[in-house]
Amino acid sequence: MSVTRADNDYRFTHPTTAMVLRDMRIPRTDPGPGDLIPDFSVTTTDGTDIDNASLRRDGRPTLIVFGSMTCPVTESAGDGLRELHTRYGDRVRFVLINVREAHPGASTPQPQTERQKAEHASLLKQHHRLPFEVATDDLDGTLHRAFGPRPSSAYMVTPSGEITFRAHWSNVTPAIEEAVAAAAAGRRPPRTEVNQTVQAMARMTGYAGSQQPAGVPSSTHGRRHRRSA
């Protein structure tokens, strides 16, 4: 998929209804099961670079998850991802890619610099107490848009970069575990794709608007404000 520099629409101040509705479907042109992931390079919160070559060197299948601090799907996925890592992290690599804020507000605005976005990634890792790698996409979301800029999807990927499983939403933990367990055992996932939008929306109920970071550094966005509803 060809990706050009993002325009201002990617780093929105507030999502529109059209954007939310667009997130409810996956275009046929987006990478899916059987496709190779795009070439990429991202940096983790501890400064380690992750790219296609590093996935090959690691040798384990990788669960790639996209998310952000203000995404209620990501918020409701945190506990499940930690539990999956506890069970399978020795055999499956886990990487969460911090992307644009899904619902930016006063206390967590949309990052306007690479540094701000990296700080949001650190806050996301701390907030969910994630014991695995959290990396930052670039400011214009090059990797995110290459996969399809939905707020929080998950992908099971082989060391060679083939997508073997795609979940539209990262909080459908039982379906994701089915794929992770198969990959950990050296098998292909029994299902290559799940949508489960109804289950995902039900699971995130009660999380929308509850994402309250420990504190956005003053050097990032100025003084803190109460997050708007």
Short mmCIF file of C-alpha atoms in Angstrom, two decimals:
data_model
loop_
_atom_site.label_atom_id
_atom_site.label_comp_id
_atom_site.label_asym_id
_atom_site.label_seq_id
_atom_site.Cartn_x
_atom_site.Cartn_y
_atom_site.Cartn_z
CA MET A 1 0.00 0.00 0.00
CA SER A 2 1.46 3.35 -1.02
CA VAL A 3 1.51 5.93 1.76
CA THR A 4 2.28 9.61 1.28
CA ARG A 5 2.84 12.30 3.89
CA ALA A 6 -0.23 12.69 6.05
CA ASP A 7 -2.27 15.82 5.83
CA ASN A 8 -3.87 17.54 8.80
CA ASP A 9 -6.73 15.02 8.74
CA TYR A 10 -4.56 12.35 10.35
CA ARG A 11 -3.63 14.44 13.39
CA PHE A 12 -7.14 15.66 14.10
CA THR A 13 -8.11 17.74 17.12
CA HIS A 14 -11.44 15.95 17.50
CA PRO A 15 -12.71 12.90 15.60
CA THR A 16 -15.70 13.43 13.32
CA THR A 17 -18.68 11.14 12.94
CA ALA A 18 -17.43 10.19 9.48
CA MET A 19 -14.08 9.11 10.96
CA VAL A 20 -15.75 6.98 13.63
CA LEU A 21 -17.96 5.28 11.05
CA ARG A 22 -14.96 4.68 8.79
CA ASP A 23 -13.21 2.88 11.64
CA MET A 24 -16.04 0.34 11.77
CA ARG A 25 -14.94 -1.35 8.55
CA ILE A 26 -11.68 -2.63 7.09
CA PRO A 27 -11.11 -1.78 3.41
CA ARG A 28 -10.16 -4.70 1.18
CA THR A 29 -6.98 -2.86 0.22
CA ASP A 30 -5.63 -2.92 3.80
CA PRO A 31 -3.05 -5.60 4.66
CA GLY A 32 -4.64 -8.76 6.00
CA PRO A 33 -4.04 -12.48 6.48
CA GLY A 34 -1.63 -13.83 3.88
CA ASP A 35 -0.11 -10.41 3.14
CA LEU A 36 3.34 -9.26 4.15
CA ILE A 37 3.58 -6.35 6.54
CA PRO A 38 5.04 -3.14 5.06
CA ASP A 39 8.67 -2.19 5.58
CA PHE A 40 8.89 -0.22 8.81
CA SER A 41 11.14 1.08 11.55
CA VAL A 42 9.94 2.30 14.94
CA THR A 43 11.66 3.08 18.23
CA THR A 44 10.61 1.73 21.62
CA THR A 45 10.32 3.70 24.82
CA ASP A 46 13.77 2.46 25.87
CA GLY A 47 15.37 3.52 22.58
CA THR A 48 15.51 0.14 20.83
CA ASP A 49 14.75 0.08 17.11
CA ILE A 50 12.24 -2.45 15.77
CA ASP A 51 12.05 -3.17 12.06
CA ASN A 52 11.41 -6.05 9.69
CA ALA A 53 14.95 -7.37 10.15
CA SER A 54 14.61 -7.39 13.94
CA LEU A 55 11.48 -9.54 13.68
CA ARG A 56 13.42 -12.05 11.60
CA ARG A 57 16.36 -12.05 14.01
CA ASP A 58 14.11 -12.56 17.02
CA GLY A 59 12.61 -15.66 15.41
CA ARG A 60 9.37 -15.64 17.38
CA PRO A 61 5.96 -14.81 15.94
CA THR A 62 4.95 -11.29 16.92
CA LEU A 63 1.65 -9.86 18.12
CA ILE A 64 1.52 -6.26 16.86
CA VAL A 65 -1.12 -4.07 18.49
CA PHE A 66 -1.95 -0.46 17.65
CA GLY A 67 -3.34 1.84 20.33
CA SER A 68 -3.29 5.13 22.19
CA MET A 69 -3.90 6.56 25.63
CA THR A 70 -7.29 8.08 24.74
CA CYS A 71 -8.69 5.04 22.94
CA PRO A 72 -11.32 3.20 25.01
CA VAL A 73 -10.64 -0.01 23.07
CA THR A 74 -6.95 0.18 24.02
CA GLU A 75 -7.95 1.04 27.56
CA SER A 76 -10.12 -2.06 27.83
CA ALA A 77 -7.46 -4.23 26.16
CA GLY A 78 -4.65 -3.56 28.64
CA ASP A 79 -5.44 -6.24 31.22
CA GLY A 80 -5.95 -8.89 28.57
CA LEU A 81 -2.69 -8.08 26.80
CA ARG A 82 -0.77 -8.30 30.06
CA GLU A 83 -2.32 -11.69 30.82
CA LEU A 84 -1.53 -13.00 27.34
CA HIS A 85 2.06 -11.85 27.68
CA THR A 86 2.34 -13.65 31.03
CA ARG A 87 1.20 -16.90 29.40
CA TYR A 88 2.92 -16.69 26.03
CA GLY A 89 5.58 -13.99 26.18
CA ASP A 90 8.44 -16.50 26.17
CA ARG A 91 7.30 -17.85 22.79
CA VAL A 92 5.57 -14.85 21.20
CA ARG A 93 6.93 -11.33 20.95
CA PHE A 94 4.49 -8.57 21.94
CA VAL A 95 4.79 -5.05 20.48
CA LEU A 96 2.33 -2.22 21.00
CA ILE A 97 2.62 0.69 18.55
CA ASN A 98 1.52 4.03 19.97
CA VAL A 99 -0.40 5.92 17.28
CA ARG A 100 -2.40 9.15 17.07
CA GLU A 101 -4.73 9.88 19.97
CA ALA A 102 -8.15 8.46 19.18
CA HIS A 103 -10.02 10.97 21.35
CA PRO A 104 -7.69 13.87 22.10
CA GLY A 105 -8.83 16.30 24.77
CA ALA A 106 -7.60 19.00 27.12
CA SER A 107 -5.41 16.77 29.31
CA THR A 108 -4.18 14.56 26.46
CA PRO A 109 -4.08 16.59 23.24
CA GLN A 110 -2.98 15.29 19.88
CA PRO A 111 0.85 15.25 19.79
CA GLN A 112 2.32 17.94 17.58
CA THR A 113 5.97 16.88 17.79
CA GLU A 114 7.86 13.59 17.69
CA ARG A 115 8.94 14.18 21.29
CA GLN A 116 5.37 14.62 22.45
CA LYS A 117 4.32 11.42 20.73
CA ALA A 118 7.20 9.50 22.31
CA GLU A 119 6.16 10.83 25.72
CA HIS A 120 2.62 9.61 25.10
CA ALA A 121 4.04 6.16 24.35
CA SER A 122 5.87 6.17 27.68
CA LEU A 123 2.69 7.21 29.49
CA LEU A 124 0.76 4.46 27.73
CA LYS A 125 3.27 1.83 28.83
CA GLN A 126 3.23 3.12 32.42
CA HIS A 127 -0.55 3.48 32.55
CA HIS A 128 -1.16 -0.14 31.56
CA ARG A 129 1.96 -1.50 33.33
CA LEU A 130 2.91 -3.26 30.11
CA PRO A 131 5.85 -5.64 30.54
CA PHE A 132 6.55 -5.74 26.80
CA GLU A 133 7.79 -3.35 24.13
CA VAL A 134 5.88 -0.16 23.35
CA ALA A 135 7.07 1.75 20.30
CA THR A 136 6.10 5.03 18.63
CA ASP A 137 4.97 5.51 15.07
CA ASP A 138 6.13 8.73 13.41
CA LEU A 139 4.10 11.90 13.78
CA ASP A 140 2.24 11.44 10.50
CA GLY A 141 1.40 7.80 11.23
CA THR A 142 3.25 6.24 8.32
CA LEU A 143 3.10 2.70 9.74
CA HIS A 144 -0.38 3.13 11.18
CA ARG A 145 -1.79 4.31 7.84
CA ALA A 146 0.01 1.53 5.98
CA PHE A 147 -1.92 -1.03 8.04
CA GLY A 148 -5.11 1.06 8.03
CA PRO A 149 -5.57 3.83 10.62
CA ARG A 150 -8.13 2.17 12.85
CA PRO A 151 -7.75 3.09 16.52
CA SER A 152 -6.73 -0.28 17.96
CA SER A 153 -6.34 -3.41 15.82
CA ALA A 154 -4.11 -6.44 16.43
CA TYR A 155 -2.08 -8.62 14.07
CA MET A 156 -0.28 -11.94 14.43
CA VAL A 157 2.86 -11.87 12.27
CA THR A 158 5.44 -14.53 11.44
CA PRO A 159 9.18 -13.78 11.72
CA SER A 160 9.24 -13.36 7.93
CA GLY A 161 6.52 -10.71 8.16
CA GLU A 162 3.45 -12.63 6.98
CA ILE A 163 0.18 -11.68 8.64
CA THR A 164 -1.51 -14.86 9.85
CA PHE A 165 -4.30 -13.27 11.91
CA ARG A 166 -6.05 -9.91 12.15
CA ALA A 167 -8.40 -8.67 14.86
CA HIS A 168 -10.32 -5.51 14.06
CA TRP A 169 -10.28 -4.63 17.76
CA SER A 170 -7.51 -5.31 20.28
CA ASN A 171 -9.82 -5.94 23.23
CA VAL A 172 -11.39 -9.19 21.95
CA THR A 173 -9.00 -11.12 24.17
CA PRO A 174 -10.40 -14.68 23.75
CA ALA A 175 -10.13 -14.50 19.95
CA ILE A 176 -6.66 -13.00 20.12
CA GLU A 177 -5.56 -15.65 22.62
CA GLU A 178 -6.69 -18.35 20.21
CA ALA A 179 -4.29 -16.94 17.60
CA VAL A 180 -1.47 -16.30 20.06
CA ALA A 181 -1.70 -19.81 21.55
CA ALA A 182 -1.55 -21.36 18.09
CA ALA A 183 1.46 -19.25 17.14
CA ALA A 184 3.19 -20.13 20.41
CA ALA A 185 2.71 -23.82 19.56
CA GLY A 186 4.09 -23.36 16.06
CA ARG A 187 0.70 -23.67 14.37
CA ARG A 188 -1.33 -21.42 12.10
CA PRO A 189 -4.22 -19.71 13.90
CA PRO A 190 -7.50 -21.61 13.45
CA ARG A 191 -9.18 -18.38 12.39
CA THR A 192 -7.37 -15.83 10.25
CA GLU A 193 -9.59 -12.87 11.03
CA VAL A 194 -12.16 -11.68 13.55
CA ASN A 195 -14.28 -8.56 13.63
CA GLN A 196 -16.51 -8.96 16.70
CA THR A 197 -17.44 -5.28 16.79
CA VAL A 198 -20.42 -5.88 19.08
CA GLN A 199 -18.23 -7.70 21.62
CA ALA A 200 -15.53 -5.03 21.36
CA MET A 201 -17.96 -2.16 21.92
CA ALA A 202 -19.57 -3.97 24.86
CA ARG A 203 -16.18 -4.63 26.42
CA MET A 204 -15.14 -0.99 26.18
CA THR A 205 -18.34 0.21 27.86
CA GLY A 206 -17.36 2.04 31.01
CA TYR A 207 -13.88 2.80 29.70
CA ALA A 208 -14.79 5.62 27.31
CA GLY A 209 -13.67 8.87 28.89
CA SER A 210 -11.99 7.08 31.81
CA GLN A 211 -8.47 7.18 30.42
CA GLN A 212 -6.64 9.49 32.80
CA PRO A 213 -2.88 9.49 32.33
CA ALA A 214 -0.64 9.80 35.34
CA GLY A 215 0.34 13.21 33.99
CA VAL A 216 1.35 14.72 30.69
CA PRO A 217 4.76 16.35 31.20
CA SER A 218 4.52 20.12 31.33
CA SER A 219 7.27 20.32 28.75
CA THR A 220 4.98 18.49 26.37
CA HIS A 221 1.72 20.37 26.34
CA GLY A 222 1.89 23.11 28.93
CA ARG A 223 -0.11 23.03 32.14
CA ARG A 224 -2.56 20.21 32.67
CA HIS A 225 -6.31 20.69 32.46
CA ARG A 226 -9.17 18.48 33.37
CA ARG A 227 -9.97 16.30 30.39
CA SER A 228 -13.18 17.25 28.65
CA ALA A 229 -15.95 14.68 28.53
#
